[in-house]
Coordinates of C-alpha atoms in Angstrom, one line a residue:
Chain A
M1 CA 0.0 0.0 0.0
T2 CA 1.3 3.5 -0.8
T3 CA 1.7 5.7 2.2
A4 CA 1.1 9.4 2.5
C5 CA 4.8 9.9 2.5
E6 CA 5.2 8.1 -0.8
T7 CA 2.5 10.4 -2.3
L8 CA 4.5 13.4 -1.1
R9 CA 7.5 12.2 -3.0
W10 CA 5.5 12.2 -6.2
D11 CA 5.8 15.9 -6.7
A12 CA 5.4 17.7 -10.1
V13 CA 9.0 16.9 -10.9
R14 CA 8.6 13.2 -10.4
L15 CA 5.3 13.1 -12.3
S16 CA 7.1 14.8 -15.2
A17 CA 10.0 12.4 -15.1
W18 CA 7.5 9.5 -15.1
S19 CA 5.2 10.8 -17.8
E20 CA 7.7 12.3 -20.3
P21 CA 9.0 9.1 -21.8
L22 CA 5.4 7.7 -21.8
L23 CA 4.0 10.7 -23.5
A24 CA 6.8 10.5 -26.1
R25 CA 5.8 6.9 -26.8
V26 CA 2.1 7.8 -27.1
E27 CA 2.9 10.7 -29.5
S28 CA 5.1 8.5 -31.6
A29 CA 2.5 5.7 -31.7
L30 CA -0.3 8.1 -32.6
S31 CA 1.8 9.6 -35.3
E32 CA 2.5 6.1 -36.7
W33 CA -1.1 4.9 -36.5
V34 CA -3.4 7.9 -37.2
G35 CA -4.5 8.7 -40.7
V36 CA -1.4 7.4 -42.4
D37 CA -3.1 5.3 -45.1
A38 CA -6.2 7.4 -45.2
P39 CA -7.3 9.4 -48.3
V40 CA -5.4 12.6 -48.2
L41 CA -7.7 15.2 -46.8
L42 CA -9.3 12.8 -44.4
G43 CA -6.0 11.6 -43.1
D44 CA -4.8 15.2 -42.7
A45 CA -7.9 16.1 -40.7
M46 CA -7.5 13.0 -38.5
R47 CA -3.9 13.9 -37.7
Y48 CA -4.7 17.5 -37.2
A49 CA -7.3 16.5 -34.6
V50 CA -5.1 14.2 -32.7
L51 CA -1.4 15.1 -33.0
D52 CA 0.5 17.8 -31.1
G53 CA -2.2 18.7 -28.7
G54 CA -3.8 18.0 -25.4
K55 CA -2.4 17.0 -22.1
R56 CA -3.0 13.3 -22.8
L57 CA -4.5 12.8 -19.4
R58 CA -6.5 9.8 -20.5
P59 CA -3.5 7.9 -22.0
L60 CA -1.6 8.7 -18.8
L61 CA -4.4 7.2 -16.7
V62 CA -4.4 4.1 -18.9
L63 CA -0.6 3.7 -18.6
A64 CA -0.5 4.5 -14.9
A65 CA -3.3 1.9 -14.1
S66 CA -1.6 -0.7 -16.3
E67 CA 1.7 -0.1 -14.6
A68 CA 0.1 -0.4 -11.2
V69 CA -1.3 -3.9 -12.1
G70 CA 1.7 -5.0 -14.1
G71 CA -0.2 -4.9 -17.4
H72 CA 0.8 -5.9 -20.9
A73 CA 2.9 -3.0 -22.3
E74 CA 1.7 -3.1 -25.9
A75 CA -1.9 -3.6 -24.8
A76 CA -1.6 -0.5 -22.6
L77 CA 0.0 1.6 -25.3
R78 CA -2.8 0.7 -27.8
A79 CA -5.5 1.3 -25.1
A80 CA -3.9 4.7 -24.3
C81 CA -4.0 5.7 -27.9
A82 CA -7.5 4.3 -28.5
V83 CA -8.9 6.3 -25.6
E84 CA -7.2 9.4 -26.9
L85 CA -8.8 8.9 -30.3
I86 CA -12.2 8.7 -28.8
H87 CA -11.5 11.9 -26.8
A88 CA -10.2 13.6 -29.9
Y89 CA -13.2 12.6 -32.1
S90 CA -15.6 13.8 -29.4
L91 CA -13.9 17.2 -29.5
V92 CA -14.1 17.4 -33.3
H93 CA -17.8 16.7 -33.3
D94 CA -18.4 18.8 -30.2
D95 CA -16.9 21.8 -31.9
L96 CA -19.1 21.6 -35.0
P97 CA -21.5 24.4 -35.7
C98 CA -24.6 22.2 -34.9
M99 CA -23.1 21.5 -31.4
D100 CA -20.9 24.1 -29.6
N101 CA -19.9 26.0 -32.8
D102 CA -16.4 26.6 -31.5
V103 CA -13.7 28.0 -33.7
L104 CA -10.7 27.7 -31.3
R105 CA -9.3 24.5 -29.7
R106 CA -6.0 24.3 -27.9
G107 CA -5.2 27.7 -29.4
K108 CA -5.7 26.5 -33.0
P109 CA -8.6 26.7 -35.5
T110 CA -10.9 23.8 -34.9
V111 CA -11.0 20.9 -37.4
H112 CA -14.1 22.1 -39.3
V113 CA -12.7 25.6 -39.6
K114 CA -9.6 24.2 -41.1
F115 CA -11.0 21.3 -43.2
G116 CA -14.7 22.0 -43.6
E117 CA -17.6 20.5 -41.8
A118 CA -18.0 17.4 -43.9
D119 CA -14.4 16.3 -43.5
A120 CA -14.5 17.1 -39.8
L121 CA -17.6 14.9 -39.4
L122 CA -15.9 12.1 -41.3
A123 CA -12.6 12.5 -39.5
G124 CA -14.4 12.1 -36.2
D125 CA -16.2 9.0 -37.4
A126 CA -13.0 7.5 -38.7
L127 CA -11.2 8.2 -35.5
Q128 CA -13.8 6.3 -33.5
A129 CA -13.4 3.3 -35.9
L130 CA -9.6 3.5 -35.6
A131 CA -9.8 3.3 -31.9
F132 CA -11.4 -0.1 -32.1
E133 CA -9.0 -1.1 -34.9
L134 CA -6.0 -0.2 -32.6
L135 CA -7.4 -2.5 -29.9
T136 CA -7.6 -5.5 -32.1
P137 CA -4.3 -6.0 -33.9
D138 CA -3.4 -9.1 -35.9
G139 CA -0.3 -11.1 -35.0
T140 CA 0.3 -9.8 -31.5
S141 CA 0.9 -11.2 -28.1
I142 CA -2.1 -9.4 -26.7
S143 CA -4.5 -12.1 -25.9
P144 CA -7.9 -12.1 -27.6
A145 CA -9.5 -12.0 -24.2
V146 CA -7.7 -8.7 -23.4
Q147 CA -8.5 -7.3 -26.9
A148 CA -12.2 -8.1 -26.5
M149 CA -12.3 -6.7 -22.9
L150 CA -10.7 -3.4 -24.0
C151 CA -13.2 -3.1 -26.9
R152 CA -16.1 -3.7 -24.5
L153 CA -14.8 -1.1 -21.9
L154 CA -14.2 1.5 -24.6
A155 CA -17.5 1.0 -26.4
R156 CA -19.4 1.3 -23.1
A157 CA -17.5 4.4 -22.1
A158 CA -18.0 6.1 -25.4
G159 CA -21.6 5.2 -26.2
S160 CA -25.1 6.1 -25.3
Q161 CA -24.7 5.1 -21.7
G162 CA -21.3 6.9 -21.5
M163 CA -19.8 9.9 -23.2
A164 CA -22.4 10.3 -26.0
G165 CA -25.2 9.9 -23.6
G166 CA -23.8 12.6 -21.4
Q167 CA -23.5 14.9 -24.3
A168 CA -27.1 14.3 -25.2
I169 CA -28.2 15.2 -21.6
D170 CA -26.0 18.3 -21.8
L171 CA -27.7 19.4 -25.0
A172 CA -31.1 18.9 -23.4
S173 CA -30.0 20.8 -20.3
V174 CA -29.3 24.3 -21.7
G175 CA -31.5 26.7 -19.8
V176 CA -32.8 24.0 -17.6
A177 CA -32.5 24.1 -13.8
L178 CA -30.7 20.8 -12.8
T179 CA -30.4 19.4 -9.3
E180 CA -27.0 18.5 -8.1
A181 CA -27.8 14.9 -8.7
E182 CA -28.8 15.5 -12.3
L183 CA -25.7 17.6 -12.9
R184 CA -23.5 14.9 -11.4
N185 CA -25.2 12.2 -13.5
M186 CA -24.7 14.3 -16.7
H187 CA -21.0 14.7 -16.0
R188 CA -20.5 11.2 -14.8
L189 CA -21.4 10.2 -18.3
K190 CA -20.2 13.1 -20.4
T191 CA -16.6 13.4 -19.0
G192 CA -16.4 10.8 -16.3
A193 CA -17.2 7.7 -18.3
L194 CA -14.1 8.0 -20.6
L195 CA -11.8 8.9 -17.7
Q196 CA -13.1 6.1 -15.6
G197 CA -12.9 3.9 -18.7
S198 CA -9.2 4.8 -19.1
V199 CA -8.5 3.5 -15.7
E200 CA -10.5 0.4 -16.2
M201 CA -8.8 -0.3 -19.6
G202 CA -5.4 0.1 -18.0
A203 CA -6.5 -2.4 -15.3
A204 CA -7.7 -4.7 -18.1
C205 CA -4.2 -5.0 -19.4
G206 CA -3.2 -6.8 -16.2
N207 CA -4.0 -10.4 -15.3
A208 CA -6.3 -12.0 -12.8
L209 CA -6.9 -8.9 -10.7
S210 CA -8.9 -9.4 -7.5
P211 CA -12.5 -8.0 -7.5
Q212 CA -11.3 -5.8 -4.6
T213 CA -8.6 -4.2 -6.8
L214 CA -11.0 -3.8 -9.8
V215 CA -13.7 -2.1 -7.7
A216 CA -11.1 0.2 -6.1
L217 CA -9.7 1.2 -9.5
R218 CA -13.2 1.8 -10.8
D219 CA -14.0 4.0 -7.8
Y220 CA -10.8 5.9 -8.3
G221 CA -11.7 6.5 -11.9
A222 CA -15.2 7.6 -11.1
A223 CA -14.0 10.1 -8.5
I224 CA -11.3 11.7 -10.7
G225 CA -13.7 11.6 -13.7
L226 CA -16.1 13.8 -11.8
A227 CA -13.4 15.9 -10.2
F228 CA -12.1 16.7 -13.6
Q229 CA -15.4 18.2 -14.6
V230 CA -15.8 20.2 -11.4
V231 CA -12.4 21.7 -12.0
D232 CA -13.3 22.3 -15.6
D233 CA -16.3 24.3 -14.4
I234 CA -14.1 26.3 -12.0
L235 CA -11.6 27.0 -14.7
D236 CA -14.3 28.1 -17.1
V237 CA -15.2 30.9 -14.6
I238 CA -11.7 31.9 -13.4
A239 CA -9.4 31.4 -16.3
D240 CA -9.1 33.6 -19.4
S241 CA -9.1 32.1 -22.9
E242 CA -5.4 32.2 -23.3
T243 CA -4.7 30.0 -20.2
L244 CA -7.5 27.7 -21.2
G245 CA -6.6 27.4 -24.9
K246 CA -10.3 27.6 -25.7
T247 CA -13.0 30.1 -25.4
A248 CA -13.6 30.9 -21.7
G249 CA -16.8 31.7 -20.0
K250 CA -18.8 29.8 -22.6
D251 CA -20.8 27.7 -20.2
A252 CA -22.2 30.7 -18.4
A253 CA -22.8 32.5 -21.7
S254 CA -24.8 29.6 -23.1
D255 CA -26.8 29.3 -19.9
K256 CA -25.5 25.8 -19.2
P257 CA -25.7 24.5 -15.6
T258 CA -22.3 24.1 -13.9
Y259 CA -20.9 23.1 -10.5
V260 CA -20.1 26.7 -10.0
S261 CA -23.5 28.0 -10.8
L262 CA -25.0 25.3 -8.5
L263 CA -22.5 25.3 -5.6
G264 CA -20.7 28.6 -5.9
L265 CA -17.0 28.9 -6.5
D266 CA -16.0 27.8 -2.9
G267 CA -18.5 25.0 -2.9
A268 CA -17.2 23.7 -6.2
R269 CA -13.6 23.8 -4.8
A270 CA -14.7 21.9 -1.8
E271 CA -16.4 19.3 -4.0
A272 CA -13.2 18.9 -6.0
R273 CA -11.1 18.3 -2.8
Q274 CA -13.7 15.8 -1.5
L275 CA -13.5 13.9 -4.8
L276 CA -9.7 13.9 -4.6
A277 CA -9.9 12.4 -1.1
Q278 CA -12.3 9.7 -2.4
A279 CA -9.9 8.9 -5.3
L280 CA -7.0 8.5 -2.9
E281 CA -9.0 6.5 -0.4
A282 CA -10.0 4.1 -3.3
L283 CA -6.3 3.6 -4.1
D284 CA -5.6 2.9 -0.4
R285 CA -8.0 -0.1 -0.6
S286 CA -6.8 -1.3 -4.0
A287 CA -4.2 -3.7 -2.5
L288 CA -1.8 -2.6 -5.2
A289 CA 1.9 -2.1 -4.3
D290 CA 2.6 1.0 -6.3
T291 CA -0.1 3.6 -7.0
G292 CA 2.2 6.6 -6.9
A293 CA 1.5 7.6 -10.5
L294 CA -2.2 7.2 -10.1
R295 CA -2.1 9.4 -7.0
A296 CA 0.0 12.0 -8.7
L297 CA -2.4 12.1 -11.6
A298 CA -5.4 12.6 -9.2
H299 CA -3.6 15.5 -7.7
M300 CA -2.8 16.9 -11.1
V301 CA -6.5 16.8 -12.1
V302 CA -7.6 18.7 -9.1
D303 CA -4.7 21.2 -8.9
R304 CA -5.2 22.4 -12.5
D305 CA -6.9 25.5 -11.1
R306 CA -3.9 26.7 -9.2
Chain B
M1 CA -20.2 -27.3 -54.4
T2 CA -23.5 -25.7 -55.4
T3 CA -24.5 -26.3 -59.0
A4 CA -26.3 -24.0 -61.4
C5 CA -29.4 -26.1 -60.9
E6 CA -29.3 -25.5 -57.1
T7 CA -29.1 -21.8 -57.7
L8 CA -32.2 -21.9 -59.9
R9 CA -34.1 -23.5 -57.1
W10 CA -33.3 -20.5 -54.9
D11 CA -35.9 -18.2 -56.5
A12 CA -37.5 -15.2 -54.8
V13 CA -39.9 -17.4 -52.9
R14 CA -37.2 -19.6 -51.4
L15 CA -35.1 -16.5 -50.6
S16 CA -38.1 -15.0 -48.8
A17 CA -38.7 -18.2 -46.9
W18 CA -35.1 -18.4 -45.8
S19 CA -34.8 -14.7 -44.9
E20 CA -38.1 -14.0 -43.2
P21 CA -37.4 -15.7 -39.9
L22 CA -33.9 -14.3 -39.9
L23 CA -35.1 -10.8 -40.5
A24 CA -37.6 -11.2 -37.7
R25 CA -34.8 -12.2 -35.4
V26 CA -32.6 -9.3 -36.4
E27 CA -35.5 -6.8 -35.9
S28 CA -36.3 -8.2 -32.6
A29 CA -32.6 -8.1 -31.5
L30 CA -32.2 -4.6 -32.7
S31 CA -35.3 -3.5 -30.9
E32 CA -34.0 -5.1 -27.7
W33 CA -30.5 -3.6 -28.0
V34 CA -30.7 -0.2 -29.6
G35 CA -31.2 2.9 -27.5
V36 CA -33.1 1.2 -24.7
D37 CA -31.1 2.6 -21.8
A38 CA -30.0 5.7 -23.5
P39 CA -31.1 9.2 -22.4
V40 CA -34.6 9.8 -23.8
L41 CA -34.1 11.9 -27.0
L42 CA -30.8 10.2 -27.9
G43 CA -32.4 6.8 -27.5
D44 CA -35.4 7.8 -29.6
A45 CA -33.1 9.1 -32.4
M46 CA -31.0 5.9 -32.4
R47 CA -34.1 3.7 -32.6
Y48 CA -35.7 5.9 -35.3
A49 CA -32.5 5.6 -37.3
V50 CA -32.3 1.8 -37.1
L51 CA -35.7 0.2 -36.6
D52 CA -38.4 -0.4 -39.2
G53 CA -36.4 0.4 -42.2
G54 CA -34.1 -0.9 -44.8
K55 CA -33.8 -4.2 -46.6
R56 CA -31.2 -5.4 -44.0
L57 CA -29.0 -6.7 -46.8
R58 CA -25.8 -6.5 -44.7
P59 CA -27.3 -8.5 -41.8
L60 CA -28.5 -11.1 -44.4
L61 CA -25.0 -11.3 -45.8
V62 CA -23.6 -11.9 -42.3
L63 CA -26.1 -14.6 -41.6
A64 CA -25.8 -16.3 -45.0
A65 CA -22.1 -16.4 -44.7
S66 CA -22.2 -17.7 -41.2
E67 CA -24.7 -20.4 -42.1
A68 CA -22.5 -21.5 -45.0
V69 CA -19.6 -22.0 -42.7
G70 CA -21.6 -23.4 -39.8
G71 CA -20.9 -20.3 -37.7
H72 CA -21.8 -19.6 -34.0
A73 CA -25.5 -18.4 -34.1
E74 CA -25.3 -15.8 -31.4
A75 CA -22.1 -14.4 -32.8
A76 CA -23.7 -14.1 -36.2
L77 CA -26.8 -12.4 -34.9
R78 CA -24.7 -9.9 -33.0
A79 CA -22.4 -9.3 -36.0
A80 CA -25.5 -8.9 -38.2
C81 CA -26.9 -6.2 -35.9
A82 CA -23.5 -4.5 -35.5
V83 CA -23.0 -4.1 -39.2
E84 CA -26.5 -2.7 -39.6
L85 CA -25.8 -0.2 -36.8
I86 CA -22.7 1.0 -38.7
H87 CA -24.7 1.3 -41.9
A88 CA -27.5 3.2 -40.1
Y89 CA -25.1 5.6 -38.5
S90 CA -23.4 6.3 -41.8
L91 CA -26.8 7.2 -43.3
V92 CA -27.6 9.5 -40.4
H93 CA -24.4 11.4 -40.8
D94 CA -24.5 11.3 -44.6
D95 CA -27.9 13.0 -44.6
L96 CA -26.8 15.9 -42.4
P97 CA -26.8 19.4 -44.0
C98 CA -23.0 19.5 -44.1
M99 CA -22.9 16.3 -46.2
D100 CA -25.8 15.4 -48.6
N101 CA -28.4 17.6 -46.8
D102 CA -31.1 15.0 -47.4
V103 CA -34.5 15.4 -45.9
L104 CA -36.1 12.1 -46.9
R105 CA -34.8 8.5 -46.2
R106 CA -36.8 5.4 -46.7
G107 CA -39.8 7.6 -47.3
K108 CA -39.5 9.2 -43.8
P109 CA -38.0 12.5 -42.6
T110 CA -34.3 12.0 -42.0
V111 CA -33.1 11.9 -38.4
H112 CA -31.8 15.5 -38.2
V113 CA -35.1 16.7 -39.6
K114 CA -37.0 14.9 -36.9
F115 CA -34.6 15.3 -33.9
G116 CA -32.3 18.2 -34.8
E117 CA -28.7 18.2 -36.1
A118 CA -27.0 17.9 -32.8
D119 CA -29.0 14.8 -31.6
A120 CA -28.6 13.2 -35.1
L121 CA -24.8 13.7 -34.9
L122 CA -24.7 12.1 -31.4
A123 CA -27.1 9.3 -32.4
G124 CA -24.7 8.4 -35.2
D125 CA -21.8 8.5 -32.9
A126 CA -23.5 6.4 -30.3
L127 CA -24.7 3.8 -32.9
Q128 CA -21.1 3.3 -33.9
A129 CA -20.0 2.7 -30.3
L130 CA -23.0 0.4 -29.8
A131 CA -21.9 -1.7 -32.8
F132 CA -18.6 -2.6 -31.0
E133 CA -20.4 -3.1 -27.7
L134 CA -22.7 -5.7 -29.3
L135 CA -19.7 -7.6 -30.6
T136 CA -18.1 -7.9 -27.1
P137 CA -20.7 -9.2 -24.7
D138 CA -19.9 -10.4 -21.2
G139 CA -20.9 -13.9 -20.1
T140 CA -21.4 -15.5 -23.5
S141 CA -20.2 -18.6 -25.3
I142 CA -18.8 -16.5 -28.1
S143 CA -15.0 -17.0 -27.8
P144 CA -12.9 -13.9 -27.1
A145 CA -11.0 -14.7 -30.4
V146 CA -14.2 -14.4 -32.4
Q147 CA -15.2 -11.3 -30.5
A148 CA -11.8 -9.6 -31.2
M149 CA -11.8 -10.8 -34.9
L150 CA -15.3 -9.4 -35.4
C151 CA -14.3 -6.0 -33.9
R152 CA -11.2 -6.0 -36.1
L153 CA -13.1 -6.7 -39.3
L154 CA -15.8 -4.1 -38.5
A155 CA -13.4 -1.4 -37.5
R156 CA -11.4 -1.8 -40.7
A157 CA -14.6 -1.9 -42.9
A158 CA -16.0 1.2 -41.3
G159 CA -12.9 3.4 -40.9
S160 CA -10.6 5.6 -43.0
Q161 CA -9.5 2.7 -45.2
G162 CA -13.1 1.5 -45.6
M163 CA -16.4 3.3 -45.6
A164 CA -15.4 6.6 -44.1
G165 CA -12.4 6.8 -46.4
G166 CA -14.7 6.2 -49.4
Q167 CA -17.0 8.9 -48.3
A168 CA -14.1 11.3 -48.0
I169 CA -13.0 10.5 -51.6
D170 CA -16.6 10.9 -52.7
L171 CA -16.7 14.4 -51.1
A172 CA -13.5 15.4 -52.9
S173 CA -14.8 14.0 -56.2
V174 CA -17.8 16.3 -56.8
G175 CA -17.3 17.9 -60.2
V176 CA -14.0 16.0 -60.8
A177 CA -13.5 13.7 -63.8
L178 CA -12.7 10.3 -62.3
T179 CA -11.2 7.4 -64.3
E180 CA -13.0 4.1 -64.0
A181 CA -10.3 2.8 -61.7
E182 CA -10.7 5.8 -59.4
L183 CA -14.5 5.4 -59.4
R184 CA -14.1 1.8 -58.6
N185 CA -11.7 2.5 -55.8
M186 CA -14.0 5.1 -54.3
H187 CA -16.9 2.6 -54.3
R188 CA -14.8 -0.3 -53.2
L189 CA -14.3 1.7 -50.0
K190 CA -17.6 3.7 -49.7
T191 CA -20.1 0.9 -50.2
G192 CA -18.0 -2.2 -50.9
A193 CA -16.0 -2.3 -47.7
L194 CA -19.0 -2.8 -45.4
L195 CA -20.7 -5.3 -47.7
Q196 CA -17.5 -7.3 -48.0
G197 CA -17.0 -6.9 -44.2
S198 CA -20.4 -8.3 -43.7
V199 CA -19.5 -11.5 -45.5
E200 CA -16.1 -11.7 -43.8
M201 CA -17.7 -11.2 -40.4
G202 CA -20.2 -14.0 -41.1
A203 CA -17.2 -16.2 -42.1
A204 CA -15.4 -15.2 -38.8
C205 CA -18.3 -16.8 -36.9
G206 CA -17.1 -20.2 -38.2
N207 CA -14.2 -22.2 -37.1
A208 CA -10.9 -23.0 -38.7
L209 CA -11.9 -22.2 -42.3
S210 CA -9.3 -23.0 -45.0
P211 CA -7.5 -20.0 -46.6
Q212 CA -9.1 -21.1 -49.8
T213 CA -12.6 -20.6 -48.4
L214 CA -11.7 -17.3 -46.7
V215 CA -10.3 -15.9 -49.9
A216 CA -13.3 -17.1 -51.9
L217 CA -15.7 -15.5 -49.5
R218 CA -13.7 -12.2 -49.5
D219 CA -13.8 -12.2 -53.3
Y220 CA -17.5 -12.9 -53.3
G221 CA -18.0 -10.0 -50.9
A222 CA -15.9 -7.6 -52.9
A223 CA -17.7 -8.4 -56.1
I224 CA -21.2 -8.0 -54.7
G225 CA -20.0 -4.9 -52.8
L226 CA -19.1 -3.2 -56.1
A227 CA -22.1 -4.6 -57.9
F228 CA -24.4 -3.0 -55.3
Q229 CA -23.0 0.4 -56.1
V230 CA -23.2 -0.1 -59.9
V231 CA -26.8 -1.0 -59.5
D232 CA -27.4 1.9 -57.2
D233 CA -26.0 4.2 -59.9
I234 CA -28.4 2.6 -62.4
L235 CA -31.3 3.0 -60.1
D236 CA -30.5 6.6 -59.4
V237 CA -31.0 7.2 -63.2
I238 CA -34.0 5.1 -63.9
A239 CA -36.1 5.0 -60.8
D240 CA -38.3 7.7 -59.4
S241 CA -38.2 8.8 -55.8
E242 CA -41.2 6.8 -54.8
T243 CA -39.6 3.4 -55.8
L244 CA -36.3 4.4 -54.4
G245 CA -37.6 5.8 -51.1
K246 CA -35.1 8.6 -51.3
T247 CA -34.5 11.6 -53.6
A248 CA -33.8 10.2 -57.1
G249 CA -31.5 11.8 -59.6
K250 CA -29.4 13.3 -56.9
D251 CA -26.0 12.1 -58.1
A252 CA -26.4 13.6 -61.6
A253 CA -27.8 16.8 -60.1
S254 CA -24.9 17.2 -57.7
D255 CA -22.4 16.4 -60.5
K256 CA -21.1 13.3 -58.9
P257 CA -19.3 10.8 -61.1
T258 CA -21.3 7.5 -61.4
Y259 CA -20.9 4.2 -63.3
V260 CA -23.7 5.4 -65.6
S261 CA -22.0 8.7 -66.4
L262 CA -18.8 6.8 -67.0
L263 CA -20.0 3.7 -68.8
G264 CA -23.4 4.6 -70.0
L265 CA -26.6 2.7 -68.9
D266 CA -25.9 -0.4 -71.0
G267 CA -22.2 -0.4 -69.9
A268 CA -23.2 -0.1 -66.3
R269 CA -25.6 -3.0 -66.7
A270 CA -23.0 -5.2 -68.3
E271 CA -20.6 -4.3 -65.4
A272 CA -23.2 -5.4 -62.9
R273 CA -23.7 -8.8 -64.7
Q274 CA -19.9 -9.3 -64.9
L275 CA -19.6 -8.6 -61.1
L276 CA -22.4 -11.1 -60.4
A277 CA -20.6 -13.7 -62.5
Q278 CA -17.4 -13.0 -60.4
A279 CA -19.3 -13.4 -57.2
L280 CA -20.8 -16.7 -58.2
E281 CA -17.5 -18.0 -59.5
A282 CA -15.9 -17.2 -56.1
L283 CA -18.6 -19.3 -54.4
D284 CA -17.8 -22.1 -56.8
R285 CA -14.3 -22.2 -55.5
S286 CA -15.2 -21.7 -51.8
A287 CA -15.3 -25.5 -51.2
L288 CA -18.4 -24.9 -49.1
A289 CA -21.3 -27.3 -49.3
D290 CA -24.2 -24.9 -49.2
T291 CA -23.9 -21.5 -50.7
G292 CA -27.5 -21.2 -51.9
A293 CA -28.4 -18.2 -49.8
L294 CA -25.2 -16.4 -50.7
R295 CA -26.0 -17.0 -54.4
A296 CA -29.5 -15.9 -54.0
L297 CA -28.4 -12.7 -52.3
A298 CA -25.9 -11.9 -55.1
H299 CA -28.8 -12.3 -57.6
M300 CA -31.0 -10.1 -55.4
V301 CA -28.3 -7.3 -55.3
V302 CA -28.0 -7.2 -59.1
D303 CA -31.6 -7.7 -60.0
R304 CA -32.9 -4.8 -57.9
D305 CA -33.2 -2.7 -61.1
R306 CA -35.8 -5.0 -62.7

């Protein structure tokens, strides 16, 4: 079990040292796998949507979870990339005029601004398919059971009872007064499902985990999934567009319910600390020897607003 | 090996008798699996896009191929539904204003006309995820190897080197003079990949097929995949909107290259007969005992224009 002391040793420097080589591997794999043999414009749009951008939080969660359970390295790398492709496709579609109509993402023109709406739509569709293709390679030492499990977890996290479902609830909630439970349910699906899925996919790269460990990792994923959105809502209020890399203050402007509008800024911050505590407590009961990276990532998620 | 005589016995009546119970099973499974636990509007849009519509050619191809190889029945039913979900999502996205801007599909308002563009976009996205979820059930007698193989085949057929890639080429080809080889490549991806994938997925439900059989079934799928599009182009010219259930004459109106514009009506018909012959020849060398349903489906694809 990781102690409080050990957590302290995972400061920002150590997290960087741990994550840098992993991020380099993810970037290199994405660059090798995304849009390479696709028809020209489509391939360009897919690569533009995926490469050179984002903090890669989801891939890091996959890799940290896999590392904690001694998972299969190639399976974890593929799962890390697959999750990132689902995240990237959701951003491309979310930015379209019929959704959020955003023109700026990570400080660059959004995919449809650069490539047109039709190619942006298709690039998103193709990225989703590619995610499942990456999880099911031919001629590999990744067992079919792990491949099938990774597809199952990703499909559930991305679909109508996961991310897409949460986006649909979000759409229907503009201008609607949500209770805290309804807001939490929306975000549990919209943002939380894929973050939790990342942790579960990392765990699925390991072998014969105890139910206790699986449940603990799932709970960890659920807590940081929700914490991520709470912090996002806080950032939307306090950060300017430059820091955020996207248009700030959009949620309030579009009359969307947020944790800040519901709980106030201090209440939202308290909620984020509470979720962080839940995540760390889940790791305590995971019975895993080394959860340092997972702990550090949980802190990173919550401390983004500093 | 199926003889010419045996093929003759598979007339329209026998094809109906074979397909009717299978179609009923597919409809019932789709109704049970699609959009049921999704947030209300999203679930409604998913079901509207999938249920009560279409000839279900792709599911029939999956089931016929699986039957020919003695495949796992539940795997085949799931694969049949998964392929239809990919087809359905592609129609929903294809009909959007930024793509074909179609308002009529199978004689009904298109999904975005009925539910709005945002929910149509999300419904398509969620249908794609659901396809992979259906292929990877928990607690089933479908082996993980078959589950993983089905995901692999479907992802490739749907993605940037399959259907989505073909659509991107199609987008880029409006008003462009294509050669016959370029047109064929576009359709091999846009329509052919998923039809061929249907046959391959059906075959993947079987066990330990010989390379000879696999190659023959793949060739069969490729031939009818292309034949389908040739006939589609013919129908677009000769049928009226009522028969077609969608807006007729659109391709010519939008200045898209077609087999008819390239080969003329008679040339296109000759091409379709030629592809039918190729499909039947492939079945002859498949070494499978009973290919009657696959033969009848090939005839059905090509004889749609009568």
